[in-house]
Every structure is written in C-alpha cells, then in structure tokens.
Amino acid sequence: MELSKLNLQKLKVGDIIFLDGTIYTARDQAHKRMAETIKKGKRLPLDLNGKIIYYCGPTPTPKGRAIGSCGPTTSSRMDAFTPLLLKKGLRGMIGKGRRSAEVRKAIKKYRGIYFLTYAGCGALLSKYVKKAKTITYKDLGPEAVYKLEVKNFPLIVCIDSKGRDLYKNLENR
Amino acid sequence: MREVNVRDIQKTVKDLCIKANVVLRPDILRALRSAFRLERNAKAKKILKALLENAAAAKRQKMAICQDTGMVAAYIETGEDTRIVGGSLENAINKGVAAAYRKGYFRKSVVKDPFIRINTKDNTPCVLYAKLIKGNRVKITISLRGFGSENKGKVKMFDPTASTGEIKNFIIGVVKDAGPDACPPYLIGVGIGGTLDKSAALAKEAILRSLNKRNKLLHIAKLEKELLSDINKLKIGPMGLGGKTTALGVNILAYPTHIAGMPVAVSIGCHATRNATKII
C-alpha cells in the first residue's frame, strides 16, 4: 500500500497493512533533541509534517545489503515527547508495545496513528527496507535519524485516529 | 597446572558473541515451533510464524536476530588447576567483544557514562563475572542483554514469613507489568535467596539454563510449572496479541539466605534470549 495514497484516518485498530513509502527512524536521544529544539522555538532539521517515525536503531549495514537488522524498539520511552511532535505535524509512529493515555489522547486530537511491527524480528524486517540513509543527528550513531524507503513493510494498527487501542486490555497497572 | 593463553579466550569470546547474536538457541527454537503448532489464535500464530522466519533469515544471512545486540555479560569459570597467561583476562574478553561487534555488523549500544551517554563505539566494556571451579577447564558463557526486556526486571526483598502465594503474585505481576512491551513470548528467570545482588545474578543465570531442564529440587520444579501455567493464563501472547503462549518457560534458581530475608528477583528474557557457551 502506497503511503501517499493511504488514508490513515480510515484505518481501524487491528488492521494489518503492508506499507510502501518513506519513513524516518528516531529513538530516545533524537526525540530528546527534537523536543528541546521545538521548545526553544528553533527549526527542526527534519520537517515532521506528514511524516511517519519508526522507533528503530538499526545495526550497521553489512556489505551488499540496504540495511542491517532493523526491528522496533519499545515505544513507551518516547511517550513523554510524542504529544509535542504530533502537535508539530507528525502523522504516524511505528514501534512496539503500549503507549500512555496522554499519547492516546494526542493521537485522537491530532488524528495520528500508531502502528506495531514484528517485535524482535530485525533480520526479517530488513528484507522490506530497500534504501537507508542517515539524514540528521549523525553523531548519535545507531540513534541517528535514517530515511528509509520501505516496500511491503508489515504493520498492525495499534492506536487508530479515533484513539482506539489494541492493547486496552493490557493497560499498565 | 594447565596454562590457557588469553589469546584463546579472546577468540572464544568473539566466536560466542557472533554465534549468540546470529543463531537462536535450539531450545527456544523448539519451544517456538511447538507454540506455533499448538496456537489457535490466528494473530498469535502469525506472529509466531514471523519469529520462526526471523530466526531462519538471521541464520541464513549471518545477520543479527535482533537489532538490539545488547550489552554483553561474560561469565568466565576458571578451573583451580588452570593458569591464565599472556596478559590481562579482562582486556582479552573486551577485545573479543569489540572484534565480534565490528566483524558481525552488530549494533554498538554501550555508553561510557550513564549521565553523559557518549557511545564507546565498540560495545565494551562487558559486564564480567568470574568464578573458580574444580579442574583445569575454562568455561565461557556469553549472554547478550537487549534492554527492551532488561528494563522490565525487578527485585523485591520479602519478609522471611512471606507465603509462596505472595511470591508467586509478585513474579506474575512483573510479567503483567512487562505486558506486550518486552517481546513476548518470554523466558522468565527467577532468583530466590542469597542477598539483593545474588538474587538478581541468579535470575540472570536461570535464564541461561535450557528450557528443557527443570530445577533439580522438586518443590522448586513444581513452582516453575505452576508459574508457567499461571503466566500463560494472562493471555498476553506473542507481541501482546493474545493466545496461549505468554511465556516459553520459567526457570528458577535458589540459594541459601539469611534468617531475616527472602530476596526475589525476576528477569524477563525476550523470545530472542541470546547466549552461548564453550569450554576450553
């Protein structure tokens, strides 16, 4: 499914899709930096508008491959920063595990979406990444922001744009 | 006195780091296959299939099973009749780790200072445990700690009068807290007894043990079985999508403790719990 043609707001919790298009990796330190930049009122090195962020820090790329092992990391560590990024136009997120009530509310408010992908399957997921390039925060090494071109990347809708959550029965205690 | 050169230890550490990162433990592979056969929930079955495909892809392409190639823990058990020669043991082990992470294209995830957080760029230092054993062999175990699951571990110091039920509830609670976040189906390691630190070390060692083995003490083996059954009733399932398999196994290790205490530590191992051992 081509990202540009995909109506994210029509997707429902539990839907499975296979994505074609461009996504960007960002994890803990990149989120911290982006949030600091926004709070200072400065311009981000990556325009978040309409983008999808993948919580992932890939391994180095072996020779002859597009990317190394590249599965999702635990999304909840990004919860504190997510509402701010959604406010700045971020459209969707890909990761693993639960999100906070605040994130759920912000997804509903800004009509965003949160996807899961196969957790702990970095070798398998690397098959669906056709190109990878670091575009900013290169000093962060594995935590740099990579631009990824993906094809048939498997996703499960975990929180849809109406705020419905696949994990609502597994709330944090 | 048998002499073992640190060069051989360095090479062994390197080989074990690569093996552990690329080849899924055979007992886990077997448990995942069996879970896949028995699962009736379509979503859970789909995830279990992906886990098996991932293990096959990693092995075939000599790629890391998971991008979180972990912080390395090295267990060196040296025979009392062995002399380590040729240099520093600790340096050799860290050199072996660095070589593996460079050669294997594994992610370097270690930062030098927990506050300043500058990457050491070679995944060292490892966490090192050394122990003296009988004989003249050197037994090396490498365990990779991915932090998605590492972050979910807990220790609780119970009163010595605590009931088995209270202890079971704590262990089940740790799994419930981890929920879908730490890559289920899990391998649960539990350490009971000793001191605060000993219980945590036991929980980690328990995870290294094969899923095919139960604790030799019958009352503890019984507890392992009961906990596995209770944990699977949580219905978290593969990737938290429900089904029969929340944990592949519960391994417990116990140790003598103090009259005033009952330390209990729980470590959550993900479905790609990675470790490898070699004796030289």
PDB file of C-alpha atoms in Angstrom, chain A residues 14 16 18 27 29 57-63 65 67-74 76-77 96-98 116-124 126 142 156 166-167 170 172-173, chain B residues 43 46-47 50-51 53-54 57-58 61 63-67 69 105-108 117 119 148 151-152 173-174 176-183 234-236 239-241 271-272:
ATOM      1  CA  GLY A  14      -6.239  -4.239  14.443  1.00  0.00           C
ATOM      2  CA  ILE A  16      -2.902  -5.150   9.017  1.00  0.00           C
ATOM      3  CA  PHE A  18       1.912  -3.620   4.098  1.00  0.00           C
ATOM      4  CA  ARG A  27      14.546   6.975  19.099  1.00  0.00           C
ATOM      5  CA  GLN A  29      18.145  10.840  22.024  1.00  0.00           C
ATOM      6  CA  GLY A  57      18.135   1.921  15.903  1.00  0.00           C
ATOM      7  CA  PRO A  58      19.422  -0.450  13.205  1.00  0.00           C
ATOM      8  CA  THR A  59      22.667  -2.402  13.302  1.00  0.00           C
ATOM      9  CA  PRO A  60      25.419  -1.234  10.916  1.00  0.00           C
ATOM     10  CA  THR A  61      24.720  -2.178   7.305  1.00  0.00           C
ATOM     11  CA  PRO A  62      26.555  -5.334   6.183  1.00  0.00           C
ATOM     12  CA  LYS A  63      28.257  -5.171   2.774  1.00  0.00           C
ATOM     13  CA  ARG A  65      22.705  -5.010   1.884  1.00  0.00           C
ATOM     14  CA  ILE A  67      20.295  -2.065   5.944  1.00  0.00           C
ATOM     15  CA  GLY A  68      21.212  -4.296   8.871  1.00  0.00           C
ATOM     16  CA  SER A  69      18.869  -5.802  11.420  1.00  0.00           C
ATOM     17  CA  CYS A  70      16.125  -3.191  11.984  1.00  0.00           C
ATOM     18  CA  GLY A  71      13.252  -4.126  14.286  1.00  0.00           C
ATOM     19  CA  PRO A  72      11.236  -1.770  16.508  1.00  0.00           C
ATOM     20  CA  THR A  73      12.292  -0.568  19.955  1.00  0.00           C
ATOM     21  CA  THR A  74       9.980  -0.030  22.959  1.00  0.00           C
ATOM     22  CA  SER A  76       6.765   3.899  25.678  1.00  0.00           C
ATOM     23  CA  ARG A  77      10.201   5.514  26.151  1.00  0.00           C
ATOM     24  CA  LYS A  96       6.448  -1.989  19.821  1.00  0.00           C
ATOM     25  CA  GLY A  97       4.371  -2.117  22.979  1.00  0.00           C
ATOM     26  CA  ARG A  98       1.934   0.114  24.811  1.00  0.00           C
ATOM     27  CA  LEU A 116       3.148  -2.059  15.632  1.00  0.00           C
ATOM     28  CA  THR A 117       5.532  -4.100  13.597  1.00  0.00           C
ATOM     29  CA  TYR A 118       7.057  -7.511  14.330  1.00  0.00           C
ATOM     30  CA  ALA A 119       8.994  -7.081  17.574  1.00  0.00           C
ATOM     31  CA  GLY A 120      12.362  -8.794  17.812  1.00  0.00           C
ATOM     32  CA  CYS A 121      12.369  -9.577  14.084  1.00  0.00           C
ATOM     33  CA  GLY A 122      15.115  -7.254  12.865  1.00  0.00           C
ATOM     34  CA  ALA A 123      16.577  -9.737  10.387  1.00  0.00           C
ATOM     35  CA  LEU A 124      13.194 -10.432   8.792  1.00  0.00           C
ATOM     36  CA  SER A 126      15.428  -5.796   6.866  1.00  0.00           C
ATOM     37  CA  PRO A 142      22.738   3.982  15.868  1.00  0.00           C
ATOM     38  CA  ILE A 156      -0.612  -3.590  12.595  1.00  0.00           C
ATOM     39  CA  LEU A 166      -5.443  -2.666  20.548  1.00  0.00           C
ATOM     40  CA  TYR A 167      -3.821  -3.045  23.981  1.00  0.00           C
ATOM     41  CA  LEU A 170      -3.259  -4.734  28.805  1.00  0.00           C
ATOM     42  CA  ASN A 172      -0.122  -0.511  32.613  1.00  0.00           C
ATOM     43  CA  ARG A 173      -1.080  -1.245  36.188  1.00  0.00           C
TER      44      ARG A 173
ATOM     45  CA  LYS B  43      -2.942 -13.290  15.089  1.00  0.00           C
ATOM     46  CA  LYS B  46       1.012 -15.173  12.517  1.00  0.00           C
ATOM     47  CA  ILE B  47       3.471 -13.595  14.953  1.00  0.00           C
ATOM     48  CA  ALA B  50       7.265 -14.346  11.827  1.00  0.00           C
ATOM     49  CA  LEU B  51       9.539 -15.215  14.792  1.00  0.00           C
ATOM     50  CA  GLU B  53      11.047 -16.832   9.801  1.00  0.00           C
ATOM     51  CA  ASN B  54      13.200 -14.225  11.508  1.00  0.00           C
ATOM     52  CA  ALA B  57      16.624 -15.340   7.997  1.00  0.00           C
ATOM     53  CA  ALA B  58      19.206 -14.360  10.627  1.00  0.00           C
ATOM     54  CA  GLN B  61      22.228 -14.302   6.168  1.00  0.00           C
ATOM     55  CA  MET B  63      22.686 -11.278  10.483  1.00  0.00           C
ATOM     56  CA  ALA B  64      21.753 -10.255  13.998  1.00  0.00           C
ATOM     57  CA  ILE B  65      18.460 -11.851  15.094  1.00  0.00           C
ATOM     58  CA  CYS B  66      17.533  -8.520  16.689  1.00  0.00           C
ATOM     59  CA  GLN B  67      18.954  -5.039  16.110  1.00  0.00           C
ATOM     60  CA  THR B  69      22.522  -6.769  20.011  1.00  0.00           C
ATOM     61  CA  TYR B 105      27.938  -5.650  11.976  1.00  0.00           C
ATOM     62  CA  PHE B 106      26.276  -5.683  15.391  1.00  0.00           C
ATOM     63  CA  ARG B 107      24.969  -2.500  16.963  1.00  0.00           C
ATOM     64  CA  LYS B 108      27.194  -0.748  19.461  1.00  0.00           C
ATOM     65  CA  ARG B 117      25.950   8.982  27.428  1.00  0.00           C
ATOM     66  CA  ASN B 119      28.853   5.749  22.869  1.00  0.00           C
ATOM     67  CA  GLY B 148      13.694  -3.869  25.850  1.00  0.00           C
ATOM     68  CA  ASN B 151      14.352  -2.758  31.607  1.00  0.00           C
ATOM     69  CA  LYS B 152      11.460  -4.863  32.900  1.00  0.00           C
ATOM     70  CA  GLY B 173       2.970  -9.114  38.463  1.00  0.00           C
ATOM     71  CA  VAL B 174       6.391  -8.407  36.936  1.00  0.00           C
ATOM     72  CA  LYS B 176       1.993  -8.413  33.741  1.00  0.00           C
ATOM     73  CA  ASP B 177       3.846  -5.092  34.003  1.00  0.00           C
ATOM     74  CA  ALA B 178       6.099  -6.062  31.098  1.00  0.00           C
ATOM     75  CA  GLY B 179       2.890  -6.825  29.172  1.00  0.00           C
ATOM     76  CA  PRO B 180       3.402  -6.718  25.401  1.00  0.00           C
ATOM     77  CA  ASP B 181       6.383  -4.337  25.585  1.00  0.00           C
ATOM     78  CA  ALA B 182       9.381  -6.635  26.055  1.00  0.00           C
ATOM     79  CA  CYS B 183       8.927  -9.072  23.123  1.00  0.00           C
ATOM     80  CA  LEU B 234      -2.504 -13.857  31.451  1.00  0.00           C
ATOM     81  CA  LYS B 235      -3.143 -14.286  27.691  1.00  0.00           C
ATOM     82  CA  ILE B 236      -0.652 -11.574  26.770  1.00  0.00           C
ATOM     83  CA  MET B 239       3.525  -9.455  20.671  1.00  0.00           C
ATOM     84  CA  GLY B 240       0.682  -8.961  23.160  1.00  0.00           C
ATOM     85  CA  LEU B 241      -1.938 -10.094  20.645  1.00  0.00           C
ATOM     86  CA  HIS B 271      11.712 -14.518  22.655  1.00  0.00           C
ATOM     87  CA  ALA B 272      15.227 -13.957  21.284  1.00  0.00           C
TER      88      ALA B 272
END
